[in-house]
Amino acid sequence: DVQLAESGGGSVQSGGSLRLSCAASRLIASYCFMFWYLRIPGKEDEMVASRSRDGDTWLADSVRGRFTVSHDRAKNTLYLQMNALKPEDTAMYYCALVEGGYYPSCEDGIDSWGKGILVTISS
């Protein structure tokens, strides 16, 4: 199994930036897509960004124009660059991997996910 580990979280003021990293334990030769989602207590989990193996990216309306998602294949790492952060971006952020299928028809179910990283934005 692939292990995913997030890093780069922390506390910043509104308007600041953070870059989250999601390092995979090994090269993933074939997968459908990887994505970032956030979790806020009392709310449903929300996918905010994704990237397919072939480079197709998607961003939620709430973060489009502020966040970008990228991947460094040599480092087996997925990134989430977060700019112009707002207090409502405060959440636990997780990265996840879906291996089966061909984007955009990825198989249901998550094959691997990280333990999450806390992002706190103060006003």
Coordinates of C-alpha atoms in Angstrom, one line a residue:
D1 CA 0.0 0.0 0.0
V2 CA 1.1 3.6 -0.6
Q3 CA 1.5 5.7 2.4
L4 CA 0.7 9.4 2.1
A5 CA 2.0 12.1 4.5
E6 CA 0.9 15.7 4.5
S7 CA 3.1 18.6 5.7
G8 CA 3.3 22.3 5.4
G9 CA 0.3 23.3 7.5
G10 CA 0.2 25.8 10.2
S11 CA -1.2 29.1 11.3
V12 CA -1.2 32.3 9.2
Q13 CA -3.1 35.5 9.1
S14 CA -5.8 36.2 6.6
G15 CA -4.3 37.0 3.2
G16 CA -1.3 34.8 3.8
S17 CA -0.1 31.8 2.0
L18 CA 0.8 28.2 2.7
R19 CA 2.0 25.3 0.6
L20 CA 0.8 21.9 1.6
S21 CA 2.8 18.8 0.5
C22 CA 1.6 15.2 0.2
A23 CA 4.5 12.8 -0.1
A24 CA 3.9 9.3 -1.3
S25 CA 6.0 6.5 0.2
R26 CA 6.8 5.2 -3.2
L27 CA 6.5 6.0 -6.9
I28 CA 3.0 5.4 -8.0
A29 CA 3.3 4.1 -11.5
S30 CA -0.3 4.1 -12.3
Y31 CA -3.2 5.9 -10.7
C32 CA -6.3 7.7 -11.6
F33 CA -6.2 10.9 -9.6
M34 CA -5.0 12.4 -6.3
F35 CA -6.9 15.0 -4.5
W36 CA -7.0 17.3 -1.5
Y37 CA -10.1 17.5 0.8
L38 CA -10.8 19.4 3.9
R39 CA -12.7 18.5 7.0
I40 CA -14.4 21.0 9.4
P41 CA -16.1 19.6 12.4
G42 CA -19.9 19.5 11.9
K43 CA -19.6 19.8 8.2
E44 CA -19.3 17.3 5.3
D45 CA -15.9 16.7 3.9
E46 CA -15.2 18.8 0.9
M47 CA -12.9 18.1 -2.0
V48 CA -11.0 21.3 -2.9
A49 CA -8.5 20.3 -5.5
S50 CA -7.5 17.3 -7.6
R51 CA -5.0 16.3 -10.2
S52 CA -5.1 13.3 -12.5
R53 CA -2.1 11.3 -13.4
D54 CA -2.1 13.0 -16.8
G55 CA -2.2 16.4 -15.3
D56 CA -5.9 17.4 -15.5
T57 CA -6.6 19.6 -12.5
W58 CA -9.8 20.7 -10.8
L59 CA -10.5 23.3 -8.2
A60 CA -13.6 23.9 -6.1
D61 CA -15.3 27.2 -6.7
S62 CA -14.5 28.2 -3.2
V63 CA -10.7 28.1 -3.8
R64 CA -10.4 28.7 -7.6
G65 CA -8.2 31.7 -8.2
R66 CA -6.5 31.3 -4.9
F67 CA -5.3 27.7 -4.7
T68 CA -3.3 25.7 -7.3
V69 CA -2.6 22.0 -7.3
S70 CA 0.6 20.5 -8.8
H71 CA 2.7 17.3 -8.7
D72 CA 6.4 16.6 -8.7
R73 CA 6.7 13.1 -10.1
A74 CA 10.4 12.9 -9.2
K75 CA 9.6 13.5 -5.6
N76 CA 6.3 11.5 -5.6
T77 CA 4.7 14.6 -4.1
L78 CA 1.4 16.4 -4.6
Y79 CA 1.3 20.1 -3.6
L80 CA -1.5 22.5 -2.8
Q81 CA -0.4 26.1 -3.0
M82 CA -2.8 28.2 -1.0
N83 CA -2.8 32.0 -1.4
A84 CA -5.1 34.8 -0.2
L85 CA -6.1 32.6 2.7
K86 CA -9.3 33.3 4.5
P87 CA -10.5 32.4 8.0
E88 CA -13.1 30.1 6.4
D89 CA -10.2 28.0 4.9
T90 CA -9.4 26.9 8.4
A91 CA -9.7 23.1 8.4
M92 CA -7.9 19.8 8.5
Y93 CA -6.6 19.1 5.0
Y94 CA -6.1 15.6 3.8
C95 CA -4.6 14.2 0.6
A96 CA -5.9 11.0 -1.0
L97 CA -5.3 8.7 -3.8
V98 CA -7.6 6.7 -6.2
E99 CA -5.7 4.2 -8.2
G100 CA -8.3 2.5 -10.3
G101 CA -9.9 3.7 -13.5
Y102 CA -9.1 6.3 -16.1
Y103 CA -9.8 10.0 -15.4
P104 CA -12.4 11.3 -15.3
S105 CA -14.0 7.9 -14.7
C106 CA -12.1 6.9 -11.6
E107 CA -13.2 4.0 -9.6
D108 CA -15.2 4.7 -6.4
G109 CA -13.3 4.4 -3.2
I110 CA -10.1 5.8 -1.9
D111 CA -7.0 3.6 -1.9
S112 CA -4.8 5.7 0.3
W113 CA -5.1 8.8 2.4
G114 CA -2.9 10.7 4.8
K115 CA -3.4 11.6 8.4
G116 CA -4.2 15.2 7.7
I117 CA -2.6 18.5 8.5
L118 CA -4.1 21.5 10.3
V119 CA -4.5 24.8 8.6
T120 CA -5.6 27.7 10.8
I121 CA -6.2 31.2 9.4
S122 CA -6.7 34.1 11.7
S123 CA -8.5 37.3 10.9

